[in-house]
XYZ file of C-alpha atoms in Angstrom:
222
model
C -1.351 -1.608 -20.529
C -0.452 2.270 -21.083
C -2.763 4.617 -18.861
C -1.883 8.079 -19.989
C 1.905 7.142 -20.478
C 2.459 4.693 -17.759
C 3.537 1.431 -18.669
C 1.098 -0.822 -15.734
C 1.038 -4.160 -15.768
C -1.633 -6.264 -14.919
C -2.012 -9.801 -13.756
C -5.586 -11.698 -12.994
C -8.442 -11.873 -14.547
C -11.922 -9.454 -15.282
C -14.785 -9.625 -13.875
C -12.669 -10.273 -10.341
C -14.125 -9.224 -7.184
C -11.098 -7.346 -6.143
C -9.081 -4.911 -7.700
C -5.906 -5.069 -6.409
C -3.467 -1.556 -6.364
C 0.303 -0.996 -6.063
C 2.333 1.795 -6.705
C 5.837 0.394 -7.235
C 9.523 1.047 -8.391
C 11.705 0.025 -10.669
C 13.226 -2.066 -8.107
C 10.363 -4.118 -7.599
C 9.371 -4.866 -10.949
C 11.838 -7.935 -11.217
C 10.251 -9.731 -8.509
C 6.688 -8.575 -9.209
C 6.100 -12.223 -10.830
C 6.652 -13.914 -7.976
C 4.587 -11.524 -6.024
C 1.480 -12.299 -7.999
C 2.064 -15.903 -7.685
C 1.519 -15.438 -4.298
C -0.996 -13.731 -3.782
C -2.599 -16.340 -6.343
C -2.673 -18.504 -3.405
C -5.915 -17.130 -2.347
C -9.383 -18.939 -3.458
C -10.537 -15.393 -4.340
C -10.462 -13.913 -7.798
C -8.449 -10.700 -8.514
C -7.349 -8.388 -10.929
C -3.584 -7.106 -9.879
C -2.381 -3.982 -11.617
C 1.640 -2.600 -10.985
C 1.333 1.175 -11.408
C 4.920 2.845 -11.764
C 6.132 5.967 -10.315
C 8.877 8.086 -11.719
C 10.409 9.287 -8.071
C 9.416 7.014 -5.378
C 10.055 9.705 -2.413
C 7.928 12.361 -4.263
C 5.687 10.745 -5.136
C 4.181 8.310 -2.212
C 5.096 10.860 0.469
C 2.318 12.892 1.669
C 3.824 16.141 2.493
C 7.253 17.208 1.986
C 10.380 16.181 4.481
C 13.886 16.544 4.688
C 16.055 12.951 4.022
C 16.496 10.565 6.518
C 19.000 8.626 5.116
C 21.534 9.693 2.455
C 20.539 13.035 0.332
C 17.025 12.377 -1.317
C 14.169 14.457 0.594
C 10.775 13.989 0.047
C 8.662 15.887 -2.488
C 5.311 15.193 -0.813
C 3.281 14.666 -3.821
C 0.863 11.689 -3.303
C -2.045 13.793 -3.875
C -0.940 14.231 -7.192
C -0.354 10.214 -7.348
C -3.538 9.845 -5.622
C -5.604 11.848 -8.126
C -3.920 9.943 -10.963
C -5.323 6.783 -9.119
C -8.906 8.147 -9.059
C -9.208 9.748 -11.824
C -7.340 7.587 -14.705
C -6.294 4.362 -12.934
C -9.465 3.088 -12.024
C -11.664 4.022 -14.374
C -9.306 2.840 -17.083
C -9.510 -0.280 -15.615
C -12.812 -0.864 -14.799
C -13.898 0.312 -18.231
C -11.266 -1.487 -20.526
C -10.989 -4.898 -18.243
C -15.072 -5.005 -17.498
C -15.017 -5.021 -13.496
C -17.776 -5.146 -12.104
C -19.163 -1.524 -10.540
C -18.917 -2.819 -7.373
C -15.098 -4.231 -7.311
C -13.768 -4.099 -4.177
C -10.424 -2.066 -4.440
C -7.589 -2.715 -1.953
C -4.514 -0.462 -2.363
C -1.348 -2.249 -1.248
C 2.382 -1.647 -1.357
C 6.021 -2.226 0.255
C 7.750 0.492 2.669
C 6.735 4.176 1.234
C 3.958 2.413 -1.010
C 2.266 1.180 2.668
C 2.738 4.744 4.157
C 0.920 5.871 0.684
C -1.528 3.360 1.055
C -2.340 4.194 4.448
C -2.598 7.462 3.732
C -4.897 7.378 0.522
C -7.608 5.519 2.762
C -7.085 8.900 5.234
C -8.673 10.987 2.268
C -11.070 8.873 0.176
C -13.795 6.154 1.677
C -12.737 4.623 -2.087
C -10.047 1.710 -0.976
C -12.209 -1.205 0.859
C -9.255 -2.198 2.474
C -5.305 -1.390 2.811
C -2.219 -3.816 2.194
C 0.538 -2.154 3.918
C 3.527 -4.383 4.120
C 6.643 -2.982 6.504
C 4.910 0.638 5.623
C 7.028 3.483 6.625
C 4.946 4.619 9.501
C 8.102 6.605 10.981
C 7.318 9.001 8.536
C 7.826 12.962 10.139
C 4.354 13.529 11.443
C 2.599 10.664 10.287
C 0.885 9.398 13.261
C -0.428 12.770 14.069
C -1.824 13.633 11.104
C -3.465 10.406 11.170
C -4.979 10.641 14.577
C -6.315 13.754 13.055
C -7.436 11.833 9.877
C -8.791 8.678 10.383
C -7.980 5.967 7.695
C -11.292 5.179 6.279
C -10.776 1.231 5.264
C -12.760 -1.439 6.424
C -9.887 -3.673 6.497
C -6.464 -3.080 7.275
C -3.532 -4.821 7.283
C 0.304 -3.902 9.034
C 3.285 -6.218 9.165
C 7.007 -5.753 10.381
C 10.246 -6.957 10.216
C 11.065 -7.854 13.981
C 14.630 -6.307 13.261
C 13.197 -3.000 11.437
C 12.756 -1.154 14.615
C 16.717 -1.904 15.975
C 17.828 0.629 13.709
C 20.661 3.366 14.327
C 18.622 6.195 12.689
C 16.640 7.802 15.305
C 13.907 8.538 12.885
C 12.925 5.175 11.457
C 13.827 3.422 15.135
C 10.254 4.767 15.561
C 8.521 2.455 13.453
C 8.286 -0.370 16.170
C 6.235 1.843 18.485
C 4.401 3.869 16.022
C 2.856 0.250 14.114
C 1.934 -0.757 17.498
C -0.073 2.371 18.612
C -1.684 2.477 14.627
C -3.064 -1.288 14.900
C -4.081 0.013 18.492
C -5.913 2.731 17.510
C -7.352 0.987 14.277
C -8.870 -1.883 16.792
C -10.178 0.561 19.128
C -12.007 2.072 16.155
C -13.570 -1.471 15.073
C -11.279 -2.077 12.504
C -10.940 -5.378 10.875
C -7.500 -5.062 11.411
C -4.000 -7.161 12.074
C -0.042 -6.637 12.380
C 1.811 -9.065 11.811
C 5.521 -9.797 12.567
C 7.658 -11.260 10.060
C 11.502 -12.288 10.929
C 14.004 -10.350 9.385
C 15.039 -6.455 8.501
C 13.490 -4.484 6.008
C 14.592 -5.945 2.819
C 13.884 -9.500 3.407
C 11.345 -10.784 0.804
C 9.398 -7.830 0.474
C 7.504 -9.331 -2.693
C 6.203 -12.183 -0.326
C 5.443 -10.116 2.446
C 3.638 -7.831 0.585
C 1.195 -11.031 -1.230
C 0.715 -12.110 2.182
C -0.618 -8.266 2.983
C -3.077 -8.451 -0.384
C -4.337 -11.815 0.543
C -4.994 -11.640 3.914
C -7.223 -8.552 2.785
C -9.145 -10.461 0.571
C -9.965 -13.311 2.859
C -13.096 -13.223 5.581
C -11.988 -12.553 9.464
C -14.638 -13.954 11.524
């Protein structure tokens, strides 16, 4: 399906009680199959749309940052990829595939589309619950901004790679500690929240962490 240019791809079925959201990169596409397979697991019924972003640094980082690794910065412009979200993603989608008003939308990605996610549900009350999978919570100034900014969810969900934190680069060696204090704070707050340690760096089956992330935010936590 074309919204206004983008090629998104959609899996499920209408009338689903969730709508399920990822921003993703070309390098994700090929595995995006397997993904939704997945995440089919679940007894719930969905509607899974793959939204493409030209620059994946500019646009799921929320303010702009020099590189951490190699020479790509970050163009902090996921208020512009947030706006396209509200404004023609959803809408398109609810009107063209029927969803009910009430679908329950859970925005979900891999690495920079976690830290996006997580971020979104700091600005809108829109996303009933986040899928971050390995998100890149080392991000410069992340965790204070969100102390500042509380991410609005109902129900969020964090996972690792136990080997993500033992990492040379001083920067994203940070991630251990900052996940920790984030599903800390998010519990203190009442959050139906969880982290979740998978084995494993940061590149190990990303497309099956990330179903895990979607379906465990579907699913009822008693």
């Amino acid at each position: 399906m074309q919204i206004w240019n983008k090629p998104c791809r959609i899996y499920g079925e209408p009338h689903a009680e969730y709508l399920l959201l990822q921003m993703t990169g070309e390098h994700e596409l090929q595995s995006m199959e397997s993904e939704v397979t997945a995440i089919a697991q679940s007894a719930h019924h969905f509607l899974f749309a793959a939204i493409p972003v030209e620059s994946w640094n500019d646009a799921l980082s929320p303010w702009k940052s020099p590189a951490v690794w190699g020479k790509q910065g970050f163009g902090g412009k996921a208020a512009d990829t947030l706006r396209f979200l509200t404004e023609q993603v959803i809408p398109t989608l609810k009107w063209q595939l029927d969803l009910p008003e009430n679908v329950k939308i859970i925005l979900g990605g891999y690495s920079l589309a976690g830290l996006f996610a997580l971020w979104a549900s700091t600005q809108t009350d829109l996303f009933y619950g986040v899928a971050a999978a390995s998100p890149s919570v080392w991000f410069p100034d992340w965790m204070e901004f969100e102390q500042q900014h509380p991410i609005q969810a109902q129900r969020v969900y964090l996972s690792l790679g136990d080997k993500e934190e033992h990492t040379k680069n001083t920067v994203m060696a940070a991630v251990g500690d900052n996940i920790r204090a984030l599903h800390s704070r998010l519990a203190e707050c009442g959050a139906d929240c969880t982290l979740e340690w998978n084995s494993g760096g940061h590149f190990k089956d990303a497309d099956l962490r990330t179903a895990k992330a979607f379906r465990w935010t579907m699913e009822e936590h008693t």
